[in-house]
Short mmCIF file of C-alpha atoms in Angstrom, two decimals:
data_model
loop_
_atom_site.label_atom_id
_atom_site.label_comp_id
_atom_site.label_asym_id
_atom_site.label_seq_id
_atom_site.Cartn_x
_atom_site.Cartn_y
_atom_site.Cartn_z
CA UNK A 24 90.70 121.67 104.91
CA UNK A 25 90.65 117.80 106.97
CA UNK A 26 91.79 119.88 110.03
CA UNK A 27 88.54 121.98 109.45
CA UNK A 28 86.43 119.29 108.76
CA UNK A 29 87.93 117.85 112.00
CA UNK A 30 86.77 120.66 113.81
CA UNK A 31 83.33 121.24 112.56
CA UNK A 32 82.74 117.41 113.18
CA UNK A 33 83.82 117.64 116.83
CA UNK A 34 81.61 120.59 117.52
CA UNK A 35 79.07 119.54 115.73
CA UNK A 36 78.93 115.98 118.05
CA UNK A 37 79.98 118.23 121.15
CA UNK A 38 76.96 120.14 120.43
CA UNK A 39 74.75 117.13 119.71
CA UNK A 40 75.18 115.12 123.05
CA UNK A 41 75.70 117.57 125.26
CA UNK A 42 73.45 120.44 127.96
CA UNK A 43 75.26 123.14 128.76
CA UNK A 44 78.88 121.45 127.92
CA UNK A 45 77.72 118.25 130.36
CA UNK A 46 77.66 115.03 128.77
CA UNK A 47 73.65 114.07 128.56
CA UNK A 48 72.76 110.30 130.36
CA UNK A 49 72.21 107.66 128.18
CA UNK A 50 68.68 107.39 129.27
CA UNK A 51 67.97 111.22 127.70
CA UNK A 52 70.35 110.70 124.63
CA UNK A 53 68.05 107.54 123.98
CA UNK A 54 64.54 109.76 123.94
CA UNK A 55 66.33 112.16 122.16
CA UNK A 56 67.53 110.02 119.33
CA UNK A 57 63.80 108.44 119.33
CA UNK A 58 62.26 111.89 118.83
CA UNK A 59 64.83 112.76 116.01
CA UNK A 60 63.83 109.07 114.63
CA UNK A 61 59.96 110.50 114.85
CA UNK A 62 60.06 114.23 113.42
CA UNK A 63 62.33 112.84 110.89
CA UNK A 64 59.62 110.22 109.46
CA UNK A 65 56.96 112.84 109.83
CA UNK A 66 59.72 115.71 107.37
CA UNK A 67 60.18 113.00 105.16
CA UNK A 68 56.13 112.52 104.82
CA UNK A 69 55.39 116.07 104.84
CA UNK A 70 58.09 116.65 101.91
CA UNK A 71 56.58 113.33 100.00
CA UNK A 72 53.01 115.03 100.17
CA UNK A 73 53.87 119.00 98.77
CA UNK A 74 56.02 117.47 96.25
CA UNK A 75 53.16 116.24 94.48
CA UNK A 76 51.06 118.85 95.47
CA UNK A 77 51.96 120.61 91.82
CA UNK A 78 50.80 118.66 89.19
CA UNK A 79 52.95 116.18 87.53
CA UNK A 80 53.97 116.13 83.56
CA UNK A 81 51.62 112.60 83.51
CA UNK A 82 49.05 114.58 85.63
CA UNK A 83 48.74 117.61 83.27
CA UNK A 84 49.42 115.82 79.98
CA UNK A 85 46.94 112.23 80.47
CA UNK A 86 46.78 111.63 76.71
CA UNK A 87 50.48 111.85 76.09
CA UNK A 88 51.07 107.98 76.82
CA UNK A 89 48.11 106.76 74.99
CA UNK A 90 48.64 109.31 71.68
CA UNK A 91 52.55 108.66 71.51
CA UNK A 92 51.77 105.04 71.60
CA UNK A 93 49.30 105.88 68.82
CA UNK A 94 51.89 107.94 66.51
CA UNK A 95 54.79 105.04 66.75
CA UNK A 96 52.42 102.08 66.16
CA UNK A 97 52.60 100.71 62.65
CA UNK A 98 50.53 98.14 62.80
CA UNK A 99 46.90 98.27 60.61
CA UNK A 100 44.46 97.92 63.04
CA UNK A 101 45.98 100.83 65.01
CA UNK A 102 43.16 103.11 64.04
CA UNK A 103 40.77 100.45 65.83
CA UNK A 104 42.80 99.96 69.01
CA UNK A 105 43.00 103.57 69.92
CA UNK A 106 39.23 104.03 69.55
CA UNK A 107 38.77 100.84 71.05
CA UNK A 108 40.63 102.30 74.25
CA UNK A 109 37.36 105.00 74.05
CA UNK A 110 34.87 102.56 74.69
CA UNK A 111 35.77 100.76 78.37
CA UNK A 112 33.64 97.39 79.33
CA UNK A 113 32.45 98.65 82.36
CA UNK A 114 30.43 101.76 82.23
CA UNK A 115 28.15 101.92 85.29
CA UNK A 116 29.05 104.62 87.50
CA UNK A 117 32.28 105.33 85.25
CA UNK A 118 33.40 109.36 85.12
CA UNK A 119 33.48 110.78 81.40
CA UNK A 120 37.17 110.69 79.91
CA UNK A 121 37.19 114.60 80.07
CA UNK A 122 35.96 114.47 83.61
CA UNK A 123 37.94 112.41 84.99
CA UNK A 124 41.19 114.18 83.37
CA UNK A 125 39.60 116.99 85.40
CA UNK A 126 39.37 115.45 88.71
CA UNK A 127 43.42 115.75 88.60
CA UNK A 128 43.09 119.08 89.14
CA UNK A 129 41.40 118.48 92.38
CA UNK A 130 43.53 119.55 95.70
CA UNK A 131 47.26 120.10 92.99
CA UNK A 132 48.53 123.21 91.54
CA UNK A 133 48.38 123.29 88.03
CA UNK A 134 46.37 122.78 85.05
CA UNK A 135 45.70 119.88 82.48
CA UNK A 136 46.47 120.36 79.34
CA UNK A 137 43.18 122.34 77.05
CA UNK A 138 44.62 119.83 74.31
CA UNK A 139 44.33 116.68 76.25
CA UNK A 140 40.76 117.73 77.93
CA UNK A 141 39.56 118.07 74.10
CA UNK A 142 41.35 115.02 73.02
CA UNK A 143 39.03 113.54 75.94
CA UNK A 144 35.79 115.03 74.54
CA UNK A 145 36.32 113.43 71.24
CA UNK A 146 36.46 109.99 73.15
CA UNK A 147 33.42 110.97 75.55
CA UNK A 148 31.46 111.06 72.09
CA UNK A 149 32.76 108.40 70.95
CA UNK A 150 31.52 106.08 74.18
CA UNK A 151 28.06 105.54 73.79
CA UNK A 152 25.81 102.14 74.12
CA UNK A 153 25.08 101.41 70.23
CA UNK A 154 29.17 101.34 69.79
CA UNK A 155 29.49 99.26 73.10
CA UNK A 156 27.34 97.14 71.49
CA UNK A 157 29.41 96.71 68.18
CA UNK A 158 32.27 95.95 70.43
CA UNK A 159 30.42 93.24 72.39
CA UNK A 160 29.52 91.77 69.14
CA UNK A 161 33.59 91.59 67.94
CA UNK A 162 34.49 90.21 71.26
CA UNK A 163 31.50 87.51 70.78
CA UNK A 164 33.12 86.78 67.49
CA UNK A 165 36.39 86.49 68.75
CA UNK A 166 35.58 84.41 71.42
CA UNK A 167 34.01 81.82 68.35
CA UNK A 168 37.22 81.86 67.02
CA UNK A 169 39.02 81.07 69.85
CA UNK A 170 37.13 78.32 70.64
CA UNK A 171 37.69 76.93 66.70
CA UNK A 172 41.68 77.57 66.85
CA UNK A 173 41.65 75.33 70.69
CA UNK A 174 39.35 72.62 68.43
CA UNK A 175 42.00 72.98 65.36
CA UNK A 176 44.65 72.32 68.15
CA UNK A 177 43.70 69.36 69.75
CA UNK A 178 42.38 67.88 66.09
CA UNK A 179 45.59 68.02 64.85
CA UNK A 180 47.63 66.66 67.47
CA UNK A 181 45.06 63.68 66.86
CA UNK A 182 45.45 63.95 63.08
CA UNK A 183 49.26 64.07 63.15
CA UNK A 184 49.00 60.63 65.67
CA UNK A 185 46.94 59.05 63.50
CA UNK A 186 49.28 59.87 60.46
CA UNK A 187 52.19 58.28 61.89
CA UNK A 188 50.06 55.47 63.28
CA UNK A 189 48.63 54.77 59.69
CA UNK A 190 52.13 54.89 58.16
CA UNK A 191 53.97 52.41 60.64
CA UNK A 192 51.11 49.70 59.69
CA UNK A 193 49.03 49.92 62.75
CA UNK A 194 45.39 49.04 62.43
CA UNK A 195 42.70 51.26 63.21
CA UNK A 196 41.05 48.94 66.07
CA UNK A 197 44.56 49.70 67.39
CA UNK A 198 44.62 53.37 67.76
CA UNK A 199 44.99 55.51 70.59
CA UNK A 200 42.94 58.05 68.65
CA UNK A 201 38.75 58.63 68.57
CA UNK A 202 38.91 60.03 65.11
CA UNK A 203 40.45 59.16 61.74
CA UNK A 204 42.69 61.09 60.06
CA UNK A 205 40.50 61.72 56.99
CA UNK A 206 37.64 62.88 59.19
CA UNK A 207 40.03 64.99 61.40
CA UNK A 208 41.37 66.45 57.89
CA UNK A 209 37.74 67.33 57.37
CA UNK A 210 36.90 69.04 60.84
CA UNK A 211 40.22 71.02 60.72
CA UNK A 212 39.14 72.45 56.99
CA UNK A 213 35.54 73.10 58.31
CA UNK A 214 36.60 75.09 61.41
CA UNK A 215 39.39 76.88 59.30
CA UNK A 216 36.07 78.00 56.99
CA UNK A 217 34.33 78.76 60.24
CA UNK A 218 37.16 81.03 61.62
CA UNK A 219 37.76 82.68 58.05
CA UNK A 220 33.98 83.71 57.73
CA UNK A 221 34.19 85.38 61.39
CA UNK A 222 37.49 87.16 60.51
CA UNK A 223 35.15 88.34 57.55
CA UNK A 224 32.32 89.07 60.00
CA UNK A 225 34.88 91.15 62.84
CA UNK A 226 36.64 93.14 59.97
CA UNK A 227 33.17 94.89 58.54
CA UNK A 228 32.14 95.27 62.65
CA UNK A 229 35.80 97.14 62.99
CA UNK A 230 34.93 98.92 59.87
CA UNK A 231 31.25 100.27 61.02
CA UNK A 232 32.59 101.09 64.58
CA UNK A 233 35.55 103.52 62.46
CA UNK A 234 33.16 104.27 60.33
CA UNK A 235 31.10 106.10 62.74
CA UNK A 236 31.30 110.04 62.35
CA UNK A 237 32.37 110.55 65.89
CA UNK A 238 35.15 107.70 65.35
CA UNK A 239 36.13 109.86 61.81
CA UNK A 240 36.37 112.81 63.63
CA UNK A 241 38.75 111.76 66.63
CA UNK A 242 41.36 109.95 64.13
CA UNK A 243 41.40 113.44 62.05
CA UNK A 244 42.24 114.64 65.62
CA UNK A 245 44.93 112.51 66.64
CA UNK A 246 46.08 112.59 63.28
CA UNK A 247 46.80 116.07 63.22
CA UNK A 248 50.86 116.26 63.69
CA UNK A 249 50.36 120.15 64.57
CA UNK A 250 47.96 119.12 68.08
CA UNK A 251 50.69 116.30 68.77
CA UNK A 252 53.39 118.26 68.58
CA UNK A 253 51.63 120.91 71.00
CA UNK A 254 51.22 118.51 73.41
CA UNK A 255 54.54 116.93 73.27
CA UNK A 256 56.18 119.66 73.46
CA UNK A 257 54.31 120.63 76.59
CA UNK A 258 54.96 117.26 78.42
CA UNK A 259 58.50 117.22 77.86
CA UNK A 260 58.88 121.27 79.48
CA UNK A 261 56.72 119.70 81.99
CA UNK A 262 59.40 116.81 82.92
CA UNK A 263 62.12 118.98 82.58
CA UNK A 264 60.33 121.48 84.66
CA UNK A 265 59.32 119.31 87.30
CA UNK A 266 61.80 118.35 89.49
CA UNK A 267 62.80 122.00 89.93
CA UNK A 268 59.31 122.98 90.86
CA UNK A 269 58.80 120.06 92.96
CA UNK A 270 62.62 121.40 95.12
CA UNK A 271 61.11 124.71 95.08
CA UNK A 272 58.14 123.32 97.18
CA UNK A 273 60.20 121.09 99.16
CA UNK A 274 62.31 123.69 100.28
CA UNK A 275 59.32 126.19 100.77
CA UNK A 276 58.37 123.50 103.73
CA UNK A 277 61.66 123.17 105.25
CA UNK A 278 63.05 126.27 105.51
CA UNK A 279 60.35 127.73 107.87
CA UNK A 280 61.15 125.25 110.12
CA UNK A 281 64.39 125.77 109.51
CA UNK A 282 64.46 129.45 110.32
CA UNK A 283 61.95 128.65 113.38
CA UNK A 284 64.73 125.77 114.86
CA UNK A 285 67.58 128.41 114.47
CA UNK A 286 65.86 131.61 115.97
CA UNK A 287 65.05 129.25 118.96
CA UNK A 288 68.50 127.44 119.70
CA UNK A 289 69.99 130.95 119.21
CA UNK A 290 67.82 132.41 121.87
CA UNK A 291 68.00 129.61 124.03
CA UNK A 292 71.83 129.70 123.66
CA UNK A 293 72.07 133.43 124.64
CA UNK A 294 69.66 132.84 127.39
CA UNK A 295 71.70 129.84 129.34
CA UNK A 296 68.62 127.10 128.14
CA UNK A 297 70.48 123.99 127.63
CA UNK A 298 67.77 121.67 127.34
CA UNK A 299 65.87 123.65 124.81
CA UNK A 300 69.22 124.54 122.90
CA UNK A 301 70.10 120.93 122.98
CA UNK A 302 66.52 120.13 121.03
CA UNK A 303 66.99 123.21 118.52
CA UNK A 304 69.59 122.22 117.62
CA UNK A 305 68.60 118.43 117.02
CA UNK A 306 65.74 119.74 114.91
CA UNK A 307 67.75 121.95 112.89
CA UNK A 308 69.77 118.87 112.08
CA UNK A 309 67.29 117.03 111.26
CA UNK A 310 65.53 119.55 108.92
CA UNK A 311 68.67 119.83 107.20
CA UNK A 312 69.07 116.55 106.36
CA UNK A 313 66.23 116.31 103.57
CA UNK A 314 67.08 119.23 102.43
CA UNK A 315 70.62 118.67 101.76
CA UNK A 316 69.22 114.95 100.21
CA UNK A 317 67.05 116.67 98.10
CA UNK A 318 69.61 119.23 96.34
CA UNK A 319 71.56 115.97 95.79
CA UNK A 320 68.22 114.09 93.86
CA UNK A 321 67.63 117.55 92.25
CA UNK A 322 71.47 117.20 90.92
CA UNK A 323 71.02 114.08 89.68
CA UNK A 324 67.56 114.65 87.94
CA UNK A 325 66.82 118.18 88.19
CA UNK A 326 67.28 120.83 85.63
CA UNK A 327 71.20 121.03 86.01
CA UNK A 328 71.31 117.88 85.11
CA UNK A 329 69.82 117.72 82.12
CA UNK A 330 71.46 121.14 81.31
CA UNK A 331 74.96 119.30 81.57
CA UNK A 332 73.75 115.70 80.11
CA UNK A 333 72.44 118.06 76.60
CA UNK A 334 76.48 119.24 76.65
CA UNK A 335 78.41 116.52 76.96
CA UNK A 336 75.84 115.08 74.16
CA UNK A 337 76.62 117.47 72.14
CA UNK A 338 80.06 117.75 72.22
CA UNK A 339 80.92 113.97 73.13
CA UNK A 340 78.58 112.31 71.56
CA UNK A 341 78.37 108.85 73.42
CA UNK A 342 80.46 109.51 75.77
CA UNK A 343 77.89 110.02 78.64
CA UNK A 344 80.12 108.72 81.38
CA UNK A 345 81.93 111.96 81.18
CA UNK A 346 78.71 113.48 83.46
CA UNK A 347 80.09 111.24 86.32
CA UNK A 348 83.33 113.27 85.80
CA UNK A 349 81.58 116.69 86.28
CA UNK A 350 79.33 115.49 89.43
CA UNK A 351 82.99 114.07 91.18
CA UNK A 352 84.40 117.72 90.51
CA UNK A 353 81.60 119.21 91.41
CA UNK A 354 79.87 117.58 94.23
CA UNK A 355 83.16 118.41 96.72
CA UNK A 356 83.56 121.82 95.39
CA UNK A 357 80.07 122.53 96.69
CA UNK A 358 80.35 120.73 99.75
CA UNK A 359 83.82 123.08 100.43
CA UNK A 360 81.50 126.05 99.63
CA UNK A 361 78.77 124.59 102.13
CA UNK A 362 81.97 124.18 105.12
CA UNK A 363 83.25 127.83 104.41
CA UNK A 364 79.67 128.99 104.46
CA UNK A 365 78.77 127.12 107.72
CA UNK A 366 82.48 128.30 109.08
CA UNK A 367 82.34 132.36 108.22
CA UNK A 368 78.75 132.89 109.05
CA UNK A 369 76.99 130.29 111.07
CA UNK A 370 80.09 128.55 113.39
CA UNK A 371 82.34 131.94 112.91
CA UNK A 372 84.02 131.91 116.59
CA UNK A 373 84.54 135.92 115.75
CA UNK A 374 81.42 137.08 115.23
CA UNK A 375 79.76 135.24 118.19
CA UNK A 376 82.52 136.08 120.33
CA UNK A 377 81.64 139.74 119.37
CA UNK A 378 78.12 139.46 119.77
CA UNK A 379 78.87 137.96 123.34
CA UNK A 380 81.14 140.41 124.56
CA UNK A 381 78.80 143.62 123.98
CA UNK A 382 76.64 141.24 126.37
CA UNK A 383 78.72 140.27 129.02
CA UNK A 384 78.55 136.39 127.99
CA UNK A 385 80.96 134.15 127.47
CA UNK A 386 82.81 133.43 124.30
CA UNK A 387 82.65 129.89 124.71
CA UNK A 388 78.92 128.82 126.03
CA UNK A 389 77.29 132.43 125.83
CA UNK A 390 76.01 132.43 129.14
CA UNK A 391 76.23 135.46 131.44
CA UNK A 392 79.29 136.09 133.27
CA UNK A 393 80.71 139.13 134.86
CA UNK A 394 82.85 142.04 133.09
CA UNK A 395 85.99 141.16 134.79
CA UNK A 396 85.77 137.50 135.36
CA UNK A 397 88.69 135.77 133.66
CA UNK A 398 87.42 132.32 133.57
CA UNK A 399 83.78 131.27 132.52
CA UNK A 400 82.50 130.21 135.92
CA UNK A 401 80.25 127.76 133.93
CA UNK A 402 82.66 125.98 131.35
CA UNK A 403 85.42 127.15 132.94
CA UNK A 404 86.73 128.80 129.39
CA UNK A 405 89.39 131.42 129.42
CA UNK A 406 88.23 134.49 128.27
CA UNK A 407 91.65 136.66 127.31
CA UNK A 408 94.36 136.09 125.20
CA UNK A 409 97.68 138.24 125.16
CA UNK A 410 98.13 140.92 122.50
CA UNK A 411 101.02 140.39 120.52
CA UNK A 412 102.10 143.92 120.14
CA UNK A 413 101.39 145.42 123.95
CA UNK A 414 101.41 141.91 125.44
CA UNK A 415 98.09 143.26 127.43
CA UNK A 416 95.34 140.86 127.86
CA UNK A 417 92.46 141.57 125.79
CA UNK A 418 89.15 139.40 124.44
CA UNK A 419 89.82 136.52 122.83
CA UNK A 420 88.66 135.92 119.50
CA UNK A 421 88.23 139.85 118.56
CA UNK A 422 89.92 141.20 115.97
CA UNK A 423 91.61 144.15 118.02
CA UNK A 424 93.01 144.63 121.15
CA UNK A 425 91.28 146.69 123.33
CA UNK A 426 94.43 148.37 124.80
CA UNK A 427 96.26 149.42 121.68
CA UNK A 428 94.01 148.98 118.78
CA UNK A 429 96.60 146.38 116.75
CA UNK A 430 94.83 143.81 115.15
CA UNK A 431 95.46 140.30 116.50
CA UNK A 432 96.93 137.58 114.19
CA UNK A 433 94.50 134.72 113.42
CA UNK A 434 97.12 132.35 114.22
CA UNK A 435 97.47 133.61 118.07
CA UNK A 436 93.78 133.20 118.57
#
């Protein structure tokens, strides 16, 4: 296996630096290598871009976060927040909620969820200037308390001075403070009235704002564990989904090119164009490589991932490390199917060799040569090996020999 590795490694550098088996100048391997650099960014972008071109599980599903959040809160003003999220503080020029759910739709594949779009409907109603103006009023409140609790603050650091000061014996024409500590007792237990009766004063505005029939009718909605449990379901086929789909697109743009870089450096090879060849077969590098670093993100993420990570969870429960196992085993067992694949099909010395034969080419470089020239006059490759039954000379790398039909032992090749 190393010796083949070896091998594929050395042609695939021969082939990489080289015109028509010449060793390229530095000046040309330089441009080349800056070119790779270039079409290489420009893969990359053009495989960031259709990726998201389907829409993603946040894309279709824009209500998950916010209801999920709402379903493990347990606090009592929950009911408030969420339809306090309906009513944003700036409106001018804003989209509806359901509108701009929509606008995700725009230029992707893919549609958002009917549930979420309706979800969005019940907030559109929801937003409208007499319940901004309740929640301007609770944030004017709030802000009165604020300003009361920074008042309480600094009175009592005052008050607590003034308490020690008292208690060592110092006199008040002594003090450090502006205020004694019976009228500072005083202002604390007048703000603390002050801040009670606006607590009072926010909790009946919080109550009129869910009291609201459009505010009663979206908390029945987001109540409803049936809806929910539509759209969670949804989201998470979506993620699991996803990174498949978005491979599938990925590998929708590459392989064009793919098949375009391959049809060219195998014409250009048959037809003696080194230069061209050399560049084919640069790009078809160079398209490979995202692809092949993409099948490795999709292994890590991807569907098979997740197939093998719900396994070993179920039979090893905890013992999650075990999926690092699997991707060591498995990882080099595809790898040795990619190297037999690349060796038997693409690199296969026989089946070029018998392709090249048929056109008078040689084995080695493919370009033309005559029928009974025994050396490549261009790489200078021998183009006959002995038979090992009739000890004739026949082609190399073919599976017969031409002069008494025995099949030739790999091993002689």
């Amino acid at each position: 296996m190393f010796a083949r590795i070896r091998r594929l490694l050395s042609q695939f550098f021969s082939k990489s630096r080289t015109i028509n088996n010449e060793p390229l100048n530095k000046v040309s391997l330089i441009v080349i290598i800056l070119i790779d650099i270039f079409i290489l960014f420009n893969v990359f972008a053009g495989l960031d871009d259709i990726s998201r071109w389907y829409l993603s599980p946040k894309m279709a599903y824009p209500c998950y976060s916010e209801w999920q959040d709402y379903q493990t809160k347990t606090t009592k003003d929950k009911d408030y927040e969420i339809v306090r999220l309906s009513l944003p503080s700036e409106t001018n020029n804003q989209l509806s909620f359901q509108r701009n759910y929509q606008q995700a739709e725009a230029g992707h594949l893919g549609k958002v969820s009917k549930t979420c779009l309706q979800y969005a409907d019940y907030k559109d109603k929801i937003n409208n200037p007499e319940k901004q103006q309740i929640i301007k009023n609770i944030d004017h409140e709030q802000a009165k308390i604020s300003t009361f609790e920074q008042d309480n603050r600094t009175i009592q650091a005052q008050y607590d001075s003034t308490l020690l000061e008292k208690i060592a014996g110092q006199g008040r024409e002594q003090s450090i403070n502006q205020v004694s500590a019976e009228k500072a007792k005083q202002a604390l237990e007048q703000n603390n009235r002050q801040i009670f009766t606006l607590k009072q004063e926010i909790s009946t505005l919080k109550n009129e704002l869910l009291g609201k029939p459009e505010s009663i009718s979206f908390i029945a909605f987001i109540k409803d564990d049936n809806q929910f449990r539509e759209v969670d379901k949804g989201y998470h086929q979506a993620l699991f989904w996803y990174p498949s789909i978005q491979l599938a697109f990925q590998a929708l743009f590459l392989l064009p090119l793919i098949i375009v870089a391959l049809s060219v450096h195998k014409f250009a090879q048959g037809r003696g164009y080194g230069l061209i060849s050399l560049i084919s077969w640069h790009l078809l590098v160079i398209f490979f490589i995202p692809l092949i670093i993409k099948i490795f993100e999709f292994l890590q993420i991807g569907a098979i991932f997740k197939f093998i990570f719900n396994i070993i969870s179920v039979i090893f429960v905890g013992l999650l490390f075990l999926i690092n196992y699997v991707y060591i085993l498995l990882i080099p067992i595809i790898g040795f199917g990619i190297i037999q694949f690349f060796q038997r099909f693409v690199f296969n010395a026989k089946v070029q060799a018998a392709s090249r034969v048929q056109k008078s080419r040689c084995v080695n470089c493919a370009k033309k040569i005559r029928h009974l020239d025994t050396y490549c006059p261009h790489c200078g490759y021998y183009q006959d090996t002995e038979c090992q039954n009739c000890h004739n000379l026949t082609y190399t790398h073919l599976p017969y020999c031409k002069h008494c039909g025995t099949s030739q032992d790999s091993s002689n090749l």
